PDB file of C-alpha atoms in Angstrom:
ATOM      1  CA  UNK A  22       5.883 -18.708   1.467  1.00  0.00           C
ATOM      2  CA  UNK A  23       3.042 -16.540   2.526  1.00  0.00           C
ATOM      3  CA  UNK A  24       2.388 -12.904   2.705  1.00  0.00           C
ATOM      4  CA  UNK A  25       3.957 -12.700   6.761  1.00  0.00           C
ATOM      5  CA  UNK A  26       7.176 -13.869   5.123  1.00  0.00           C
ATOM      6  CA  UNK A  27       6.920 -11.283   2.478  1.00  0.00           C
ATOM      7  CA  UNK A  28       5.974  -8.519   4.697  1.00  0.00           C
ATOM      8  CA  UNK A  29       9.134  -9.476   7.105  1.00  0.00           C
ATOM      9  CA  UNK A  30      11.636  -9.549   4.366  1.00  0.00           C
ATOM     10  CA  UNK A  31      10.982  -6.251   3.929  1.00  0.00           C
ATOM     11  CA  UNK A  32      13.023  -5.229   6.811  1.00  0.00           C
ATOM     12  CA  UNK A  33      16.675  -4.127   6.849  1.00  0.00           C
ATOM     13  CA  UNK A  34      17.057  -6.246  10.018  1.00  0.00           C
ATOM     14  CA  UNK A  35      16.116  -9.296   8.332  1.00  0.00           C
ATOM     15  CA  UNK A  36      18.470  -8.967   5.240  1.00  0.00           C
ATOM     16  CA  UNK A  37      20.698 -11.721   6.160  1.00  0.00           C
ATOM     17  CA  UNK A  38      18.464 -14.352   8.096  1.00  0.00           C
ATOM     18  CA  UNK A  39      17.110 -17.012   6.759  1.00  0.00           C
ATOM     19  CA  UNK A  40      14.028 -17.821   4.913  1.00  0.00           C
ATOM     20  CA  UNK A  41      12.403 -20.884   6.861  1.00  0.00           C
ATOM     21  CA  UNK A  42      13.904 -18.307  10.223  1.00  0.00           C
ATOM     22  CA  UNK A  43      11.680 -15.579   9.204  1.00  0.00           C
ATOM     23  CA  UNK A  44       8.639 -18.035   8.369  1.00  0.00           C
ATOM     24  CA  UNK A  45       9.294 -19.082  12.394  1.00  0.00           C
ATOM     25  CA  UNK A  46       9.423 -15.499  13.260  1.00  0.00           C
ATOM     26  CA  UNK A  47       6.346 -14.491  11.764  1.00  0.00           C
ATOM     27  CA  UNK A  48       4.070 -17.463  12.277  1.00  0.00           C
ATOM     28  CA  UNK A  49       5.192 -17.130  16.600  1.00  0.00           C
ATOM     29  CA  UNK A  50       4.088 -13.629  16.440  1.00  0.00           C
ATOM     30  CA  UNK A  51       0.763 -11.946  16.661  1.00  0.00           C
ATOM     31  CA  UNK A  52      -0.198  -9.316  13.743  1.00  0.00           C
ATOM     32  CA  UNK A  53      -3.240  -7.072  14.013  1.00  0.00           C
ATOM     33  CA  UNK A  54      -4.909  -4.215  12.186  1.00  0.00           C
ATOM     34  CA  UNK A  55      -5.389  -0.528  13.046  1.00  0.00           C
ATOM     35  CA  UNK A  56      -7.932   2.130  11.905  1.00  0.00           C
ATOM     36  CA  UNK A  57      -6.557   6.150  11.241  1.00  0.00           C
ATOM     37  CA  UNK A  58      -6.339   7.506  14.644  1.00  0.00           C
ATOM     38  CA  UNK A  59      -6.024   4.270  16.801  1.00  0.00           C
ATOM     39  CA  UNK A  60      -3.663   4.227  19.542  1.00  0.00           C
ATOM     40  CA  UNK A  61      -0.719   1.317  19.297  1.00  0.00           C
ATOM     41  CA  UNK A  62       1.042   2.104  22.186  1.00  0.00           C
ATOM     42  CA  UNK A  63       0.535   4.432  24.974  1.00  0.00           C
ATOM     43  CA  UNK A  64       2.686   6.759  26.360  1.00  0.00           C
ATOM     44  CA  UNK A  65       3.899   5.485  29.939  1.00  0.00           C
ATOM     45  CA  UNK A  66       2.494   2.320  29.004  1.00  0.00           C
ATOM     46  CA  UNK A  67       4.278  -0.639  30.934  1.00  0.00           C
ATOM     47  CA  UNK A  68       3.766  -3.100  27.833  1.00  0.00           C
ATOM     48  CA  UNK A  69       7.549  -4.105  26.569  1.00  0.00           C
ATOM     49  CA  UNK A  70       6.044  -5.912  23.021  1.00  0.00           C
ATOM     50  CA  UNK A  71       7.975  -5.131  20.014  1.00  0.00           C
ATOM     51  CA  UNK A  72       5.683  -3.881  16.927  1.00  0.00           C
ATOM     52  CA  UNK A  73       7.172  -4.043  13.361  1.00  0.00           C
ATOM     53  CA  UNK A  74       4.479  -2.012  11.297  1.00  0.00           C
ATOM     54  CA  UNK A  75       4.353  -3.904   8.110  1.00  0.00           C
ATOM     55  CA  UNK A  76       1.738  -1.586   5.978  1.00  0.00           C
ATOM     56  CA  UNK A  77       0.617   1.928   7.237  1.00  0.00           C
ATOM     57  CA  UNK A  78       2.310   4.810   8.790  1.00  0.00           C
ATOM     58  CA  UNK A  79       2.506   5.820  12.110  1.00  0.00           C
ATOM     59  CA  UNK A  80       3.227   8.625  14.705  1.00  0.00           C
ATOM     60  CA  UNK A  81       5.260   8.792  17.594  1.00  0.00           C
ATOM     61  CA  UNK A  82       3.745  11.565  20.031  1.00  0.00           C
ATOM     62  CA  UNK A  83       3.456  12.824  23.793  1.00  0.00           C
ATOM     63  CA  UNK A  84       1.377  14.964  24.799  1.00  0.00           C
ATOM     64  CA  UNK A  85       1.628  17.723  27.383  1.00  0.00           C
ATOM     65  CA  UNK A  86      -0.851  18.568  30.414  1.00  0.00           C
ATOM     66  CA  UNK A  87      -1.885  21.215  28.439  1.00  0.00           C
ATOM     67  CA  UNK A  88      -3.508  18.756  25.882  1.00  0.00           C
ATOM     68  CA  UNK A  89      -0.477  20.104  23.310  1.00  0.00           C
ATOM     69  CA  UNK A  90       0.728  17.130  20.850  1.00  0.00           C
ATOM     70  CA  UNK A  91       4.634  17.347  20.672  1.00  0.00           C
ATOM     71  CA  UNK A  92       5.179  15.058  17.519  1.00  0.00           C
ATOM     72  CA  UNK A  93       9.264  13.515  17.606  1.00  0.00           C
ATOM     73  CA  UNK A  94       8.719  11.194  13.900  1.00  0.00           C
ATOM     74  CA  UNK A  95       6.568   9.703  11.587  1.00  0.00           C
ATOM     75  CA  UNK A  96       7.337   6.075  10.657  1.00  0.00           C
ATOM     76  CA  UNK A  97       6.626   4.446   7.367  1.00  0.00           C
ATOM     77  CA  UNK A  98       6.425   0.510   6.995  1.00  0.00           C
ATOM     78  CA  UNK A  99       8.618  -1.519   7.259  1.00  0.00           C
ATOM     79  CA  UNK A 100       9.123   0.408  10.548  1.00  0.00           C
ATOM     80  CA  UNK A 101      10.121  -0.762  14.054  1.00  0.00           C
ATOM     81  CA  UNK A 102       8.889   0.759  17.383  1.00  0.00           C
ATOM     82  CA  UNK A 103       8.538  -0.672  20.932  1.00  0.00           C
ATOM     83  CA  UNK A 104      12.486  -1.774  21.211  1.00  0.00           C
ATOM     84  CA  UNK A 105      13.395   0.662  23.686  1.00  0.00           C
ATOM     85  CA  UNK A 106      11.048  -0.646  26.635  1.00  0.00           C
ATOM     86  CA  UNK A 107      11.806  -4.090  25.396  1.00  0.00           C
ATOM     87  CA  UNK A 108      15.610  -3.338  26.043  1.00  0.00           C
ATOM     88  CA  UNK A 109      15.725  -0.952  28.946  1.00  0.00           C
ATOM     89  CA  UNK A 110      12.286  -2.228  30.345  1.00  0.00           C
ATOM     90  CA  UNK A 111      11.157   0.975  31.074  1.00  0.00           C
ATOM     91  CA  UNK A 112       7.769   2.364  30.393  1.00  0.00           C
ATOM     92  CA  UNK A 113       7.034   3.456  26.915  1.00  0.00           C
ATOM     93  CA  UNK A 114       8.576   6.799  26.332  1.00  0.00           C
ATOM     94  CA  UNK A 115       6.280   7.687  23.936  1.00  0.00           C
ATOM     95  CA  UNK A 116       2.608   7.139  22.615  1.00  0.00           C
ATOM     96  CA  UNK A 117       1.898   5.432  18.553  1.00  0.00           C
ATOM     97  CA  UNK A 118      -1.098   6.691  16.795  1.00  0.00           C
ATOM     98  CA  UNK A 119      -2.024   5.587  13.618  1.00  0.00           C
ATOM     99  CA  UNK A 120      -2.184   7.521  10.674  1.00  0.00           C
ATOM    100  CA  UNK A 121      -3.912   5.547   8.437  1.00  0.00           C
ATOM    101  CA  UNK A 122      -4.845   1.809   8.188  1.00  0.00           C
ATOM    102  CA  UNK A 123      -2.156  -0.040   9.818  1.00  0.00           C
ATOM    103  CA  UNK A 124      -1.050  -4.007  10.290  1.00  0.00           C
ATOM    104  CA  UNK A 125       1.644  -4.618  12.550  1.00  0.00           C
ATOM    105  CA  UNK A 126       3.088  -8.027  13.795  1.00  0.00           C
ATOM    106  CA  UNK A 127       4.188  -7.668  17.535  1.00  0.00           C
ATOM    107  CA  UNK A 128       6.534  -9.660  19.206  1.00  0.00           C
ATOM    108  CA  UNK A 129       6.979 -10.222  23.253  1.00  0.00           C
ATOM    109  CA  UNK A 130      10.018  -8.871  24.720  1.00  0.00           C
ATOM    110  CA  UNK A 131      11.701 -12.312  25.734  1.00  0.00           C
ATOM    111  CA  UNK A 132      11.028 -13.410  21.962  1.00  0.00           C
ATOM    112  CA  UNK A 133      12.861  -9.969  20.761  1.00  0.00           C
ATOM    113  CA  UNK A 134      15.733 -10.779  22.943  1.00  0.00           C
ATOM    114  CA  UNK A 135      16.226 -13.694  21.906  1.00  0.00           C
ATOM    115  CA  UNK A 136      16.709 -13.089  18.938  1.00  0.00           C
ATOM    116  CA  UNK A 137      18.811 -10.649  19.516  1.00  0.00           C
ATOM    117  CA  UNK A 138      21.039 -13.094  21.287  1.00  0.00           C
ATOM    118  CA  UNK A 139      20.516 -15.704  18.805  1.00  0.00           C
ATOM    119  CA  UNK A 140      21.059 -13.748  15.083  1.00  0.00           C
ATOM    120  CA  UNK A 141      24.241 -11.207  15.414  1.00  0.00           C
ATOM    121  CA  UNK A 142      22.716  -9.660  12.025  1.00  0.00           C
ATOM    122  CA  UNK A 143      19.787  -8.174  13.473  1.00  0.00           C
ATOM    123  CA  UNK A 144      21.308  -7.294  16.368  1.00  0.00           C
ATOM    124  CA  UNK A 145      23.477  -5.376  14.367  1.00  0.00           C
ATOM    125  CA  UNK A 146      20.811  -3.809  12.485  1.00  0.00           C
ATOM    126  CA  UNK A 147      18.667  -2.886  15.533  1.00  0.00           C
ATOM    127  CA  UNK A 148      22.274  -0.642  16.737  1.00  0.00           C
ATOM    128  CA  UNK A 149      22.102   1.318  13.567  1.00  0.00           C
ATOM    129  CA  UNK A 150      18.128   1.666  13.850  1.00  0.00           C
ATOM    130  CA  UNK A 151      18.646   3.388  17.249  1.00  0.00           C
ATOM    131  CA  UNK A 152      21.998   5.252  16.084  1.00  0.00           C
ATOM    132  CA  UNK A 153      19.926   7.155  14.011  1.00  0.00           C
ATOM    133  CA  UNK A 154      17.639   7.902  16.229  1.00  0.00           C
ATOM    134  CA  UNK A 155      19.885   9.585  18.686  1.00  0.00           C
ATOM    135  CA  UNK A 156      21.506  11.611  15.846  1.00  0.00           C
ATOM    136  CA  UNK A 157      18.146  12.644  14.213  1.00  0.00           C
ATOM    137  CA  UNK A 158      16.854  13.541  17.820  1.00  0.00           C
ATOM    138  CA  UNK A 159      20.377  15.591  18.514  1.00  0.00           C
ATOM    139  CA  UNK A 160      19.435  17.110  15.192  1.00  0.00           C
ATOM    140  CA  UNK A 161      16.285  18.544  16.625  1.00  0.00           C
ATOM    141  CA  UNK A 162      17.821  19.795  20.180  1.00  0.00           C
ATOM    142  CA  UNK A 163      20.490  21.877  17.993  1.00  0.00           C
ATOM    143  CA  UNK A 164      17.648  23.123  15.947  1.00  0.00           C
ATOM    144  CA  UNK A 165      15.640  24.227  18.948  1.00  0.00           C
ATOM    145  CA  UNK A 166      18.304  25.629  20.649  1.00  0.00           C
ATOM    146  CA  UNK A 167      19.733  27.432  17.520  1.00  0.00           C
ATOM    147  CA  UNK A 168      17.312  28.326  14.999  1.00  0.00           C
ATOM    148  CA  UNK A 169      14.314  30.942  15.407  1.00  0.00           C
ATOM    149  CA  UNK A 170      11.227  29.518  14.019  1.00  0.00           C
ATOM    150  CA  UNK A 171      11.835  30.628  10.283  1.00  0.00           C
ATOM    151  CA  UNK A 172      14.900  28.188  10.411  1.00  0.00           C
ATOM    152  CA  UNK A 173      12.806  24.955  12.259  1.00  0.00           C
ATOM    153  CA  UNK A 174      10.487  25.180   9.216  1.00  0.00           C
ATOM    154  CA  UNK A 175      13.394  24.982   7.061  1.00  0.00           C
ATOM    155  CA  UNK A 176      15.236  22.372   8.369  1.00  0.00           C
ATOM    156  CA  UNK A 177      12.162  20.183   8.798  1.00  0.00           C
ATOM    157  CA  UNK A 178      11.532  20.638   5.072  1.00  0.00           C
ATOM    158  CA  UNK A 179      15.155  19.749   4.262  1.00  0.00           C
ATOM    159  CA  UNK A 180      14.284  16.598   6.379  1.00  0.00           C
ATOM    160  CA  UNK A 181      10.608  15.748   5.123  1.00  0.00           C
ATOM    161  CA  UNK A 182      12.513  16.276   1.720  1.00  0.00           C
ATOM    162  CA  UNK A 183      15.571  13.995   2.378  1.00  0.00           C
ATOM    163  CA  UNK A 184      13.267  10.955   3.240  1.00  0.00           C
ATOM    164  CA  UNK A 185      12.138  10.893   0.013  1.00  0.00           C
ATOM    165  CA  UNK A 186      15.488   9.985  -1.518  1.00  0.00           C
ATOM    166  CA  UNK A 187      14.759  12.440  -4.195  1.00  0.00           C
ATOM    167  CA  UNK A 188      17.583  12.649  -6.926  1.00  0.00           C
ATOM    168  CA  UNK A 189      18.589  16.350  -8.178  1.00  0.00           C
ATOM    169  CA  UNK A 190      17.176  19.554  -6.788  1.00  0.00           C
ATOM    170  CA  UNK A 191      13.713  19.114  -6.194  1.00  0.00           C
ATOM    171  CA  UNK A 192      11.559  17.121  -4.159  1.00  0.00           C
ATOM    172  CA  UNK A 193       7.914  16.157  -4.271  1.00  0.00           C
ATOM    173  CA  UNK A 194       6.375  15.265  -0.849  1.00  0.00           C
ATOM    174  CA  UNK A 195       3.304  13.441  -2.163  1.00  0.00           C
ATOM    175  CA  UNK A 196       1.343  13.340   1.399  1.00  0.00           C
ATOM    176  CA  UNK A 197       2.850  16.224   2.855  1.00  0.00           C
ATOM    177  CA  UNK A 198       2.204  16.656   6.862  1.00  0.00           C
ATOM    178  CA  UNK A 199      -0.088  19.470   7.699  1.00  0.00           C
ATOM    179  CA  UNK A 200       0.654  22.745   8.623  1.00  0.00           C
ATOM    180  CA  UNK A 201      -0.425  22.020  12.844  1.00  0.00           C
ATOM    181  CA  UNK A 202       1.732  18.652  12.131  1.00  0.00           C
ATOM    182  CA  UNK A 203       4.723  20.711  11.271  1.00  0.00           C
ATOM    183  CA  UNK A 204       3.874  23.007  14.086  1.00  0.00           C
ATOM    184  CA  UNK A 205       4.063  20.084  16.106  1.00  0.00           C
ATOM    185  CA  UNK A 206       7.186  18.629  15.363  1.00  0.00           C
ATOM    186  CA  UNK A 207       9.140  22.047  16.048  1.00  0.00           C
ATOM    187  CA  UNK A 208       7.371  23.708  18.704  1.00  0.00           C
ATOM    188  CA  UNK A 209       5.674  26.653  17.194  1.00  0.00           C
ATOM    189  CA  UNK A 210       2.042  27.259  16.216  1.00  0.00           C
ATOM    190  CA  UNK A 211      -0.197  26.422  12.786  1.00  0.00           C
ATOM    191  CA  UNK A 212      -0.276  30.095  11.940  1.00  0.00           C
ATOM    192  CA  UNK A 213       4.055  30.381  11.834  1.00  0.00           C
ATOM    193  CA  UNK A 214       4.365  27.416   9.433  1.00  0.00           C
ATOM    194  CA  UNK A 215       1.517  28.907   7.715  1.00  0.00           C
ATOM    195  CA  UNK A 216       2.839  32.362   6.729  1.00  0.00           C
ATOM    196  CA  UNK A 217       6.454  31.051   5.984  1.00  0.00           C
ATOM    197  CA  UNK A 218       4.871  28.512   3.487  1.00  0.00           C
ATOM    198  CA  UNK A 219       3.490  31.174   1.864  1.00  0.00           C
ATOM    199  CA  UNK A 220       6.699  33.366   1.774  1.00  0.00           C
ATOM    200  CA  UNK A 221       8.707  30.511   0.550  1.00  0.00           C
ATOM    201  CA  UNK A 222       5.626  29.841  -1.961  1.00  0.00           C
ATOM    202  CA  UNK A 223       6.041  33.858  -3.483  1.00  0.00           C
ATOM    203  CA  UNK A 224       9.964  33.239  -4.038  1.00  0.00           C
ATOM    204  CA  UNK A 225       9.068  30.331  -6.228  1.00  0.00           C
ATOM    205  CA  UNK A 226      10.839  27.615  -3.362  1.00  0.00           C
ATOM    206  CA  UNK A 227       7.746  25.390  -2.944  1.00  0.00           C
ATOM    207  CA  UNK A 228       4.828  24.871  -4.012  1.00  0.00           C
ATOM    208  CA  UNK A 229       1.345  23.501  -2.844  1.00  0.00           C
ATOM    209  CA  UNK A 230      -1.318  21.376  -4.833  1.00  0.00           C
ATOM    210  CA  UNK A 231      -4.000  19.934  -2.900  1.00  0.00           C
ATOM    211  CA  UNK A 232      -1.921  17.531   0.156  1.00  0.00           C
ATOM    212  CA  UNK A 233       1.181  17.952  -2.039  1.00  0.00           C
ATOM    213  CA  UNK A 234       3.960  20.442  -1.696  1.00  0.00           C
ATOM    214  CA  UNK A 235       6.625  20.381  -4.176  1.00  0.00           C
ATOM    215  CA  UNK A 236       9.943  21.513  -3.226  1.00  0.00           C
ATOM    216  CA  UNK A 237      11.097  23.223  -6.334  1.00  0.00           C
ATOM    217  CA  UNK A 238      14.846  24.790  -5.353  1.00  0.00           C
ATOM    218  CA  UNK A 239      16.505  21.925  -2.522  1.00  0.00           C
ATOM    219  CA  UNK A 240      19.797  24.286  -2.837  1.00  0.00           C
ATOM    220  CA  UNK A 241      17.954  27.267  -2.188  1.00  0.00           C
ATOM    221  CA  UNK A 242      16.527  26.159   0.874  1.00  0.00           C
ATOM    222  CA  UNK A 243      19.333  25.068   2.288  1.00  0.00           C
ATOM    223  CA  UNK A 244      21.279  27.877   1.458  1.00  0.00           C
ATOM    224  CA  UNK A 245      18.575  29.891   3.329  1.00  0.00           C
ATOM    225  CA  UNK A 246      18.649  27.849   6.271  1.00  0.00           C
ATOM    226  CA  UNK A 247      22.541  28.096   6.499  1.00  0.00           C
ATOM    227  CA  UNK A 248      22.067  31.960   6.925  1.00  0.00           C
ATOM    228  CA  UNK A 249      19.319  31.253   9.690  1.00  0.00           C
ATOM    229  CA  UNK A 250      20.215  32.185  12.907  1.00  0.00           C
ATOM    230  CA  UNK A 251      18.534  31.864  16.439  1.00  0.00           C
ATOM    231  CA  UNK A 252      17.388  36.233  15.726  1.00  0.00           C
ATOM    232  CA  UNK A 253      15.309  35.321  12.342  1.00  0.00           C
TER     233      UNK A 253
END
C-alpha cells in the first residue's frame, strides 16, 4: 500500500475502516501541495470540498475591513477542514492559510457525504471532531467576555500547552506562535502579549529560546489564571 494509504490511516476518522476502503478513498481524491503563506480556502468562498491536510500546518483566519487578522485555530496534520460548508452548504466561514509546506487530499462534497452515509465510524468521528470545536470556541467567548487581557494570555498558554500532551508540570512548545499570532487569537495587540511574556519570564513561569518557549511551572499558571478576573 502506498504512501496516500499511509497518510489516511493517520486519521482518527479512519480507525475502523478498512484497508482496501481507504486505498479507494485516497486514490478517488485529489491531493495537492502548498507553499508557507498560500491560501487553501477562502473566506466566503462558495467551494464545499473537504481538505484533510496530511503533512503541514495550517491556519484558520478572517479578516476584518480593517485589514485586522482574527486567528480562531491552528491545525496540525492529520487535520480536517472544509466539513462545515460540505454539511450545511454554506459559504466557507472562514479563510486556510498555510503555515508552512502543506499536502492535502480534498474530497468533493457528494463524495464526503457519502461516506458519511455509507461508514457509521467516521460519521461518528466527524461528531466528535466538531464537538470539540463548539466547546473550544465556547471556551474562547467565556474568555473574552470574562478575562482582561492578562488572563487571555494565560489561558491561551494553558491551551498552546495542553496540545502538546505534555506529562508533569512543564511544557515545551517547540514552534511557539508569535507574539502578533497570540495577539491575534485573543483580541489584543503584539505589545500586551509582549510585556506579560516578559513578566511571566522574571517570575521564572516561562521561558524563551530562540522560537521556543518553555513553560516551566503548568500549576502556577493556572493557578494565576484562576485568580484572573475581567479588572486585571
Amino acid at each position: 500500500m502506498g504512501e496516500r494509504f499511509a497518510a489516511l490511516r493517520g486519521f482518527m476518522l479512519f480507525a475502523d475502516v478498512a484497508p482496501d476502503t481507504i486505498e479507494a478513498i485516497a486514490g478517488s481524491c485529489t491531493w495537492r501541495g502548498f507553499e508557507p503563506g498560500q491560501t487553501i480556502i477562502s473566506h466566503q468562498d462558495p467551494s464545499r470540498d473537504v481538505v484533510f491536510l496530511t503533512t503541514g500546518r495550517a491556519r484558520a483566519s478572517v479578516y476584518a475591513a480593517s485589514g485586522r487578522q482574527v486567528s480562531f485555530r491552528d491545525i496540525d496534520a492529520p487535520g480536517i477542514f472544509g466539513e462545515l460548508a460540505a454539511i450545511d452548504g454554506l459559504p466557507r466561514s472562514a479563510s486556510i492559510e498555510a503555515l508552512g509546506k502543506c499536502l492535502a487530499m480534498t474530497m468533493p462534497q457528494a463524495r464526503f457525504l457519502n461516506m458519511l452515509a455509507a461508514h457509521p465510524s467516521i460519521a461518528l468521528a466527524v461528531m466528535q471532531h466538531l464537538s470539540g470545536m463548539v466547546r473550544g470556541l465556547s471556551d474562547r467567548v467565556v474568555e473574552l467576555s470574562t478575562l482582561a487581557v492578562r488572563g487571555r494570555i494565560h489561558a491561551e498558554l494553558i491551551r498552546l500547552a495542553e496540545a502538546t500532551r505534555a506529562d508533569g508540570n512543564e511544557a515545551v512548545l517547540s514552534s511557539a506562535p508569535t507574539h502578533l499570532d497570540i495577539a491575534n487569537r485573543i483580541a489584543t495587540h503584539r505589545e500586551a502579549v509582549t510585556r506579560e511574556l516578559g513578566r511571566l519570564e522574571a517570575l521564572g513561569v516561562v521561558v524563551k529560546e530562540g522560537r521556543t518557549l518553555k513553560i516551566l511551572d503548568m500549576a502556577l499558571l493556572r493557578a494565576m489564571l484562576s485568580s484572573c478576573d475581567a479588572s486585571d
